[in-house]
Short mmCIF file of C-alpha atoms in Angstrom, two decimals:
data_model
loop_
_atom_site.label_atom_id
_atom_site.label_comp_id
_atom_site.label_asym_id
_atom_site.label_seq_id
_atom_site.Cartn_x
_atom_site.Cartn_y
_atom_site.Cartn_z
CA UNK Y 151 -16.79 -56.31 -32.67
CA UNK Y 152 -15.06 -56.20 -29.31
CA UNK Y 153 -12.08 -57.48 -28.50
CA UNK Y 154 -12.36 -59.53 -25.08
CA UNK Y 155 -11.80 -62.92 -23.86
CA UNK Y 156 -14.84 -64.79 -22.23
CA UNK Y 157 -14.49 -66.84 -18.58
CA UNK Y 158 -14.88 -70.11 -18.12
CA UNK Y 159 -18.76 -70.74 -17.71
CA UNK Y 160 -18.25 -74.01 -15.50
CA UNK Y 161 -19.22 -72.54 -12.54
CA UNK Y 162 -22.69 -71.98 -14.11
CA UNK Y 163 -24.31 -68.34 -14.90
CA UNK Y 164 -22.47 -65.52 -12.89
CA UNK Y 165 -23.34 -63.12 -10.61
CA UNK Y 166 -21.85 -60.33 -11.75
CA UNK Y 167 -21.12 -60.19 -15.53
CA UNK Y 168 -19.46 -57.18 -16.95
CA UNK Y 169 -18.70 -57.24 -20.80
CA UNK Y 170 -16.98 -54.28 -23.44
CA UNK Y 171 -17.61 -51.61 -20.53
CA UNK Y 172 -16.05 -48.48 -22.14
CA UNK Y 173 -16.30 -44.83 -19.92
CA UNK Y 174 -14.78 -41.79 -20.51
CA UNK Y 175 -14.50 -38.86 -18.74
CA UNK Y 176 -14.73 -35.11 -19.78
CA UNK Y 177 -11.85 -32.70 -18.32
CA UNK Y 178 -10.95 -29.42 -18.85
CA UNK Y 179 -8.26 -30.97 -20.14
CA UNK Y 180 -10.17 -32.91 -23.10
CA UNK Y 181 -11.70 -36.80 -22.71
CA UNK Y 182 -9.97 -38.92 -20.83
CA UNK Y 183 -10.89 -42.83 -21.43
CA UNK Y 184 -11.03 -44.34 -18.46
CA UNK Y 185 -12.50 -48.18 -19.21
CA UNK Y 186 -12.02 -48.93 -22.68
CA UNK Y 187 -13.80 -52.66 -23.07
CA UNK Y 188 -13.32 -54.19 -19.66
CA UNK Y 189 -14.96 -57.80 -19.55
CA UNK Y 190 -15.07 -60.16 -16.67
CA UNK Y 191 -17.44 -62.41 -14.17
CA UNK Y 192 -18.11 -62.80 -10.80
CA UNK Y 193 -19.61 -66.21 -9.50
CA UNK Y 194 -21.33 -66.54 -6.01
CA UNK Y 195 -19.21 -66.59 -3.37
CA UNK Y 196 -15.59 -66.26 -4.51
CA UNK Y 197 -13.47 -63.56 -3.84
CA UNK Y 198 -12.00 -61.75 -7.22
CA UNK Y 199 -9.13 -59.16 -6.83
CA UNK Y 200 -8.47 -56.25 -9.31
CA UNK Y 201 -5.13 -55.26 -9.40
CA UNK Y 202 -3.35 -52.18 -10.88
CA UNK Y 203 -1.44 -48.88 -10.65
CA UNK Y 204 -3.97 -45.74 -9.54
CA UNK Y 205 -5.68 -44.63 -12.49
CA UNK Y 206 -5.58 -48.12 -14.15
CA UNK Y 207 -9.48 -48.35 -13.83
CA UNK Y 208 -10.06 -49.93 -10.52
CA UNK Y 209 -12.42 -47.40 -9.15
CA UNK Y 210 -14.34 -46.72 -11.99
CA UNK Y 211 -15.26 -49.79 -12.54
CA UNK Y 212 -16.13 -50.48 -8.86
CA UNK Y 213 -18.56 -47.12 -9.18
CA UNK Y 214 -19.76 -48.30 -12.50
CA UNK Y 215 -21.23 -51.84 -11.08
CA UNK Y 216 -22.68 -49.86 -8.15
CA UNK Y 217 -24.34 -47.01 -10.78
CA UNK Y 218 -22.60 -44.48 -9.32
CA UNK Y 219 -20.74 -42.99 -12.05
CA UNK Y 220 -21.91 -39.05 -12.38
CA UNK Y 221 -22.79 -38.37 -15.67
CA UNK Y 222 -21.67 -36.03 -16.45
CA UNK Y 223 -19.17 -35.94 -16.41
CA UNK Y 224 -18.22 -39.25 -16.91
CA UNK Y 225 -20.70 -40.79 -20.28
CA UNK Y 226 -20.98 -44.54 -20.89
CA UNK Y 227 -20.17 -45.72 -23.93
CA UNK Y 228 -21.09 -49.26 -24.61
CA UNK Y 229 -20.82 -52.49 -22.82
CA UNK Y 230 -23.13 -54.50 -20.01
CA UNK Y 231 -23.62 -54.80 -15.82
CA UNK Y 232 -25.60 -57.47 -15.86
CA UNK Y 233 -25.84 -58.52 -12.00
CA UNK Y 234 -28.21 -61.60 -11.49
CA UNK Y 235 -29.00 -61.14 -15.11
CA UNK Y 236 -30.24 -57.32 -14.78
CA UNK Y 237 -28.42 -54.58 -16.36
CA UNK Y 238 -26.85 -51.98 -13.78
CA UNK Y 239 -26.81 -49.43 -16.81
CA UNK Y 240 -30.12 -49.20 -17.76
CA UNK Y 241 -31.29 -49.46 -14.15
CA UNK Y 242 -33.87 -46.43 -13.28
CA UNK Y 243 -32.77 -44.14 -9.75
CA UNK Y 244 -35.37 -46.05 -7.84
CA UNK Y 245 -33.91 -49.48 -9.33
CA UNK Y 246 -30.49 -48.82 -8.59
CA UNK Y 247 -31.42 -47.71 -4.61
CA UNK Y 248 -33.43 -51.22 -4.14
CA UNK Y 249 -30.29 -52.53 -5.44
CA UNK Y 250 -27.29 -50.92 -3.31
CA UNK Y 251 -27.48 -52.75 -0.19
CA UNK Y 252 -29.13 -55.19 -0.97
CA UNK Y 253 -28.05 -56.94 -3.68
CA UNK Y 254 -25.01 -55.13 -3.65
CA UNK Y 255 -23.09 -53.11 -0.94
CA UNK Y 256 -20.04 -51.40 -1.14
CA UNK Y 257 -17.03 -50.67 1.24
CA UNK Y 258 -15.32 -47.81 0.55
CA UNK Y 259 -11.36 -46.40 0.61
CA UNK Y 260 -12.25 -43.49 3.42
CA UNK Y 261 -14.81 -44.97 5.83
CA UNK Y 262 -14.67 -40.95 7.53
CA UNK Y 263 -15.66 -39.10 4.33
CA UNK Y 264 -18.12 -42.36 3.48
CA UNK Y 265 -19.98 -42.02 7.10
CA UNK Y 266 -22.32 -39.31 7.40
CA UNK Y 267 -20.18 -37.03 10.51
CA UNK Y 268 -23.63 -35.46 11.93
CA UNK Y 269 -25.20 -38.56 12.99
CA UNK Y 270 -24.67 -40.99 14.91
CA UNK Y 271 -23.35 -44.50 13.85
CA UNK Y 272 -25.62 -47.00 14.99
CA UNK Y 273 -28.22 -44.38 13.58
CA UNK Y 274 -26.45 -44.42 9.99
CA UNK Y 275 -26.41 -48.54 9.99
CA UNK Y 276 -30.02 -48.75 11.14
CA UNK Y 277 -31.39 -46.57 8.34
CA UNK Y 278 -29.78 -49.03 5.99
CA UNK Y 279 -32.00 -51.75 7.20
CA UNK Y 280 -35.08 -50.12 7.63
CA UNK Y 281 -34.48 -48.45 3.98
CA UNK Y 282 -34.77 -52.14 2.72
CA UNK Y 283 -37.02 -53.70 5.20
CA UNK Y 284 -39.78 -53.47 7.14
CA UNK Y 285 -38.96 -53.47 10.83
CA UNK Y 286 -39.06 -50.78 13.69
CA UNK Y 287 -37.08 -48.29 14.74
CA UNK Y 288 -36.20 -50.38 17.99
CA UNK Y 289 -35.57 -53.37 15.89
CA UNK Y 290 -33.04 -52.00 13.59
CA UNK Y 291 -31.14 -50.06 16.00
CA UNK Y 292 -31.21 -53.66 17.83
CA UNK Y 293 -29.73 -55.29 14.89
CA UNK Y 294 -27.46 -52.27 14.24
CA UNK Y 295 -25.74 -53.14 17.73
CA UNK Y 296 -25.62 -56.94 16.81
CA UNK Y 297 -23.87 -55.75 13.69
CA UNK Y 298 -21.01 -53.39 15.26
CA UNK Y 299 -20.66 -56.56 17.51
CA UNK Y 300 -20.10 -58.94 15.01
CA UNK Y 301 -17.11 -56.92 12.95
CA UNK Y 302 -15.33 -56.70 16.50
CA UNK Y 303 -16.40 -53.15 18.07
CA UNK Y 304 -16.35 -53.57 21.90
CA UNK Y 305 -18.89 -51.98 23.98
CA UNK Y 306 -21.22 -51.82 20.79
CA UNK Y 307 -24.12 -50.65 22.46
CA UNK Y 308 -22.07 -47.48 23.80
CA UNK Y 309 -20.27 -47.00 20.39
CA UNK Y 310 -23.56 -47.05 18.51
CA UNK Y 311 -24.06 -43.59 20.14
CA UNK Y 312 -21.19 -42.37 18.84
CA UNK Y 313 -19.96 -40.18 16.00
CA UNK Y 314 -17.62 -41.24 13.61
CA UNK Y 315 -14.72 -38.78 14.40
CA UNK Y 316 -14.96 -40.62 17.78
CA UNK Y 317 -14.01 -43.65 16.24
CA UNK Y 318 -10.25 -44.73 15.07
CA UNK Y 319 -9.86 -45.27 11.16
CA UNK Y 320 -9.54 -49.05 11.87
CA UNK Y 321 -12.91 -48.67 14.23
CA UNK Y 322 -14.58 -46.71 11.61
CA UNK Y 323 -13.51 -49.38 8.64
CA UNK Y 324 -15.08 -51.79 10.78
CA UNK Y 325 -18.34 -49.82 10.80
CA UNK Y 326 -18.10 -49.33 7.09
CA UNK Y 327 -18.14 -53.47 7.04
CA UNK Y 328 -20.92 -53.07 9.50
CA UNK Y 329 -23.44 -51.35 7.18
CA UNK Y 330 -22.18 -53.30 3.68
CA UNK Y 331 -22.84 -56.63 5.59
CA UNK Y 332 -26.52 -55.36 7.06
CA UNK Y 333 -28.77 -56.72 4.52
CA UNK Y 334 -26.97 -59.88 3.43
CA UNK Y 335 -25.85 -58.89 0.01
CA UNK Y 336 -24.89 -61.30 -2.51
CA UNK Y 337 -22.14 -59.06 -3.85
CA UNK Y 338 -19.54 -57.08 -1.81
CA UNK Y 339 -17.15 -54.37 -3.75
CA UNK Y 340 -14.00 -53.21 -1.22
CA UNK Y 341 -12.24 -50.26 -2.38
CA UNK Y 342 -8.47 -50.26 -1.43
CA UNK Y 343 -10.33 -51.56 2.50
CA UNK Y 344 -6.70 -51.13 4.12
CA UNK Y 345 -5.62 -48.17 2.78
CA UNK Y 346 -4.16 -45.56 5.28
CA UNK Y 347 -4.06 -48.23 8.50
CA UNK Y 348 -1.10 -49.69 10.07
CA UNK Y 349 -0.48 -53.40 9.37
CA UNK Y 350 -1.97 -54.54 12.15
CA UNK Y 351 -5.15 -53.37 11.66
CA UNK Y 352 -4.77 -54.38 8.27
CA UNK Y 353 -4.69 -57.22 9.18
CA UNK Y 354 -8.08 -57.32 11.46
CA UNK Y 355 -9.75 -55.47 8.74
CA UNK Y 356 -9.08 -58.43 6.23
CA UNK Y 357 -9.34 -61.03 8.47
CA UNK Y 358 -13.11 -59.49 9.47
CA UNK Y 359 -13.40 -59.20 5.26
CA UNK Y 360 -13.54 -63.01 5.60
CA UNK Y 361 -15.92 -63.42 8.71
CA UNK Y 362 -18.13 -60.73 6.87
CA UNK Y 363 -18.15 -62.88 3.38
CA UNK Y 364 -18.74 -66.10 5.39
CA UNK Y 365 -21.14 -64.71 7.30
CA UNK Y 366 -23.31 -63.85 4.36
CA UNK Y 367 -22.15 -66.25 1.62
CA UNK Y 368 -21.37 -62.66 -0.52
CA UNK Y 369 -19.32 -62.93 -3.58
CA UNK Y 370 -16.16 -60.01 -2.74
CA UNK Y 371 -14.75 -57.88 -5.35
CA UNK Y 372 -11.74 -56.79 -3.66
CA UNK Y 373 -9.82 -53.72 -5.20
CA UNK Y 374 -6.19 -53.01 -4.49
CA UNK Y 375 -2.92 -52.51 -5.35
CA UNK Y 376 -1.40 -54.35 -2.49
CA UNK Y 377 -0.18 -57.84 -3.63
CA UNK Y 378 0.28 -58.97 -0.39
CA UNK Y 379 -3.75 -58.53 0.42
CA UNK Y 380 -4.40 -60.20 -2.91
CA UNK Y 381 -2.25 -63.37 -2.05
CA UNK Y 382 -3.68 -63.57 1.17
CA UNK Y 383 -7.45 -63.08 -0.09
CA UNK Y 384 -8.43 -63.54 -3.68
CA UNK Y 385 -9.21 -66.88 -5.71
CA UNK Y 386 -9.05 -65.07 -9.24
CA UNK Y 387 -7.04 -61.99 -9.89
CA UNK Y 388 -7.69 -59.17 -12.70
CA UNK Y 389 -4.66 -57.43 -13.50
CA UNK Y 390 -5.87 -53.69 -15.16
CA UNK Y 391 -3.39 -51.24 -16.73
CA UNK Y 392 -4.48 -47.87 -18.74
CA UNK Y 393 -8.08 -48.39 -18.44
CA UNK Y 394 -8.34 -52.35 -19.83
CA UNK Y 395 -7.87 -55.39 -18.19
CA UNK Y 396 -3.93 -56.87 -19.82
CA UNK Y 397 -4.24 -60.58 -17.28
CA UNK Y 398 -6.56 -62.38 -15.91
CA UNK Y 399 -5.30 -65.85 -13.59
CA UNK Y 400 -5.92 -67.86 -10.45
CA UNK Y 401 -4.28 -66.47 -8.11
CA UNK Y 402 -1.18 -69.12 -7.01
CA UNK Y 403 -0.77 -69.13 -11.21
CA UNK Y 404 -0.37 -65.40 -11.43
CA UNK Y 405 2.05 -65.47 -8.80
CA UNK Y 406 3.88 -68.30 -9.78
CA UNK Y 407 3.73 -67.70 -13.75
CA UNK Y 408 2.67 -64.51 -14.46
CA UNK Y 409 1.93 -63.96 -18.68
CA UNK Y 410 2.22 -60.08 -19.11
CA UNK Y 411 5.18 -57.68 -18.52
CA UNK Y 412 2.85 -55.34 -16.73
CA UNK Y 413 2.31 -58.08 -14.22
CA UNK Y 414 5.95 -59.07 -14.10
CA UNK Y 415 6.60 -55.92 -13.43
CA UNK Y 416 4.54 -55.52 -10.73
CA UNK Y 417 5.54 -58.66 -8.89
CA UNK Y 418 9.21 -57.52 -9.28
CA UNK Y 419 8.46 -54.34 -7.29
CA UNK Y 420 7.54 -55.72 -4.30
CA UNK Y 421 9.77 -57.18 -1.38
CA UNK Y 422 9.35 -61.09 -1.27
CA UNK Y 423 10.18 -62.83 1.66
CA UNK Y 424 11.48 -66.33 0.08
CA UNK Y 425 14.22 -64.91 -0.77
CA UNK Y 426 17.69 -63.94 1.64
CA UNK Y 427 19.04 -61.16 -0.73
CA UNK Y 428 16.38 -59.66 -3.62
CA UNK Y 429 17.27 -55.79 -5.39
CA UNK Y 430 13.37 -54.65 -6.30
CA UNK Y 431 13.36 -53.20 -10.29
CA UNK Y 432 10.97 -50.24 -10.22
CA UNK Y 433 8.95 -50.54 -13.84
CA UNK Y 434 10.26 -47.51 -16.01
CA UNK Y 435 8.94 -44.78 -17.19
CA UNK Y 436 4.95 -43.29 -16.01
CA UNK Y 437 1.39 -44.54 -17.02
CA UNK Y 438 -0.18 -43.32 -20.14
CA UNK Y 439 -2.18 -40.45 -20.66
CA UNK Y 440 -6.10 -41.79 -20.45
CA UNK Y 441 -6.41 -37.95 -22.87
CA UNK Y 442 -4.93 -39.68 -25.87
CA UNK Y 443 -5.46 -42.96 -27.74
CA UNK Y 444 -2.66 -44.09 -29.68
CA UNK Y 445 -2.67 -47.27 -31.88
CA UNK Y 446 -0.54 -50.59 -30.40
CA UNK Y 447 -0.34 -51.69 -26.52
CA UNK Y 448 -0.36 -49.21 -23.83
CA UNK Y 449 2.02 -50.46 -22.04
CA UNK Y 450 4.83 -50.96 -24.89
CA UNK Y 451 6.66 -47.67 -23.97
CA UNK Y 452 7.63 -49.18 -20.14
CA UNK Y 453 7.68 -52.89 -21.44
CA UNK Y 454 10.85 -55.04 -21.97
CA UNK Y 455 9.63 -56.84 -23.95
CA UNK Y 456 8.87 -54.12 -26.55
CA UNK Y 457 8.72 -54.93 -30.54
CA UNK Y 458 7.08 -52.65 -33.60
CA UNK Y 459 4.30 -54.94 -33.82
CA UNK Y 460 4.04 -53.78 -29.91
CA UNK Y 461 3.35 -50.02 -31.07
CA UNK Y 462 1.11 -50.68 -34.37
CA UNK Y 463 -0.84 -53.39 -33.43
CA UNK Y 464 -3.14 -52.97 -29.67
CA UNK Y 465 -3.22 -57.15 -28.64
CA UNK Y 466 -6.66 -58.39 -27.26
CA UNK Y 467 -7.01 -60.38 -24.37
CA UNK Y 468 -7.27 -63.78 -25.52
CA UNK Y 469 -7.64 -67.28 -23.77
CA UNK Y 470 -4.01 -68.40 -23.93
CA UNK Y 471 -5.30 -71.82 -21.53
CA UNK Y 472 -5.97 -73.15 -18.11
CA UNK Y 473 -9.19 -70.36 -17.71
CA UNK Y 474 -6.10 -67.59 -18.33
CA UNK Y 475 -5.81 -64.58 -20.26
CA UNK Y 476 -3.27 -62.66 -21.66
CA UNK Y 477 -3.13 -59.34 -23.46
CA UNK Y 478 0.66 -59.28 -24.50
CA UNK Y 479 1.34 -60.45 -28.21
CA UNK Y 480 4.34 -62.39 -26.54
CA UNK Y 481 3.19 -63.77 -23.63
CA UNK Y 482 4.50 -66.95 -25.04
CA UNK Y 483 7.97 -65.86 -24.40
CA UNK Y 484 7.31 -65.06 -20.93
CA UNK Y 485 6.03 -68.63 -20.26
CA UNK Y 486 8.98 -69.80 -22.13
CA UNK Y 487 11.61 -68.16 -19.63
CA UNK Y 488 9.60 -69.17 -16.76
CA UNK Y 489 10.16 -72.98 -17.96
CA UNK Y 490 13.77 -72.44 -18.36
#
């Protein structure tokens, strides 16, 4: 039986449903466990962050909704991608390629190594839409100029002609946008989308992230470990640590009353700006090994909170109110400091 707590269902059936997705990975090193019964949803046209240290699960779970996972050597070992109802898992090759880009498109961490450096740009975004639609050559390199206009590229036309090393990293991001956003998909993932650019193109990138949803009406999946990007953009907020997801909130309640140490301690690490004078506490200690599954919570060696029940016992995440989860066995004491 797994172990996960359902989301609400008011918002009718969602778009995205993932439940008890477990993946491991084989390394010379042994097998490594790198989802290990993540479960959430996705509903049309909100924007869902998923937060965590690197090699918390983000990525693989991003890759696993998009089939991408290469197996091997990574090997699926239970659990559901149902988007719009269909599973992602048992999708055939030819399935999954009607799928990417339209249905769902993906932007990823390093737009250079993502772009294809031989050909030209407009000529990479234009072979997205004629590989899901019927039009001309003319037409789609048309549209691909409309498109680089759209996310913000001046002189579109003459960029089109362009390789990608002749564009910056925030003009190639924008380019990456381009190509996700080409065929309207109902589901957008974005990999760590600010990574390596200065804050202000940071903050073009996200702001275009929002023209770009609201221009097609996509649900966003946005992956990071920036809290400041997730305050700015998400609705709903997944909070993953060793491979499982340990809080899920609204985002103004995570910030405001967050229900696991993990996410404590990750709002403690960061500057805040409400505050004249504010020492950051680093968490302790080093993620687990994904190699080796030991019996209680993961996090209990790094967690203040830390009891025997914490290393015999591995808590679920369970509904603890207000569409929240918690996967803490004391999460009530955390709710009970915040109060006082």
């Amino acid at each position: 039986m797994s172990e996960f707590a359902s989301e609400p269902s008011a918002q009718g059936e969602p778009l995205l449903s993932v439940s008890d997705l477990a993946v491991e990975f084989r390394t010379e090193d042994g097998v490594a466990r790198a989802l290990d019964g993540v479960s959430f949803d996705v509903h049309a046209g909100e924007v869902v962050a998923i937060v965590g240290e690197s090699g918390s699960g983000k990525s693989v779970t991003a890759l696993s909704v998009l089939g991408l996972l290469r197996q091997p050597p990574a090997r699926v070992l239970g659990g559901e991608v149902l988007l719009r109802g269909r599973d992602v898992l048992a999708m055939s090759r030819r399935e999954l390629r009607a799928v990417r880009g339209t249905e769902v498109a993906m932007i990823f961490q390093d737009p250079m190594t993502a772009l294809n450096p031989v050909h030209r740009v407009g000529r990479q975004i234009a072979e997205m839409i004629r590989l899901h639609s019927r039009v001309s050559a003319r037409a789609a390199n048309a549209r691909a100029v409309e498109l680089l206009d759209l996310v913000g590229v001046a002189q579109p036309a003459t960029r089109a002609r362009q390789y990608p090393h002749e564009f910056s990293g925030g003009m190639r991001q924008r380019a990456m946008i381009a190509m996700a956003i080409a065929n309207n998909p109902a589901l957008l993932i974005a990999d760590e989308p600010t990574t390596a650019l200065d804050v202000t193109i940071q903050a073009q990138v996200l702001e275009l992230l929002r023209t770009a949803q609201q221009e097609t009406g996509a649900a966003t999946v946005l992956i990071t470990h920036d809290l400041g990007v997730v305050a700015e953009m998400a609705e709903r907020v997944l909070v993953m640590y060793a491979g499982r997801i340990v809080e899920r909130a609204d985002v103004r309640q995570l910030f405001a009353r967050p229900r696991h140490p993990y996410t404590v301690g990750l709002l403690e690490s960061v500057p805040r700006l409400d505050v004249e004078t504010q020492e950051l506490t680093p968490i302790p200690g080093s993620p687990p090994s994904l190699l080796v599954r030991r019996p209680g919570c993961p996090f209990a060696p790094r967690c203040a909170l830390r009891r025997s029940l914490c290393d015999e016992e591995r808590p679920p995440l369970v509904d603890i109110g207000d569409g929240r989860a918690s996967a803490c066995h004391f999460h009530e004491e955390l709710e009970a400091a915040h109060a006082g």
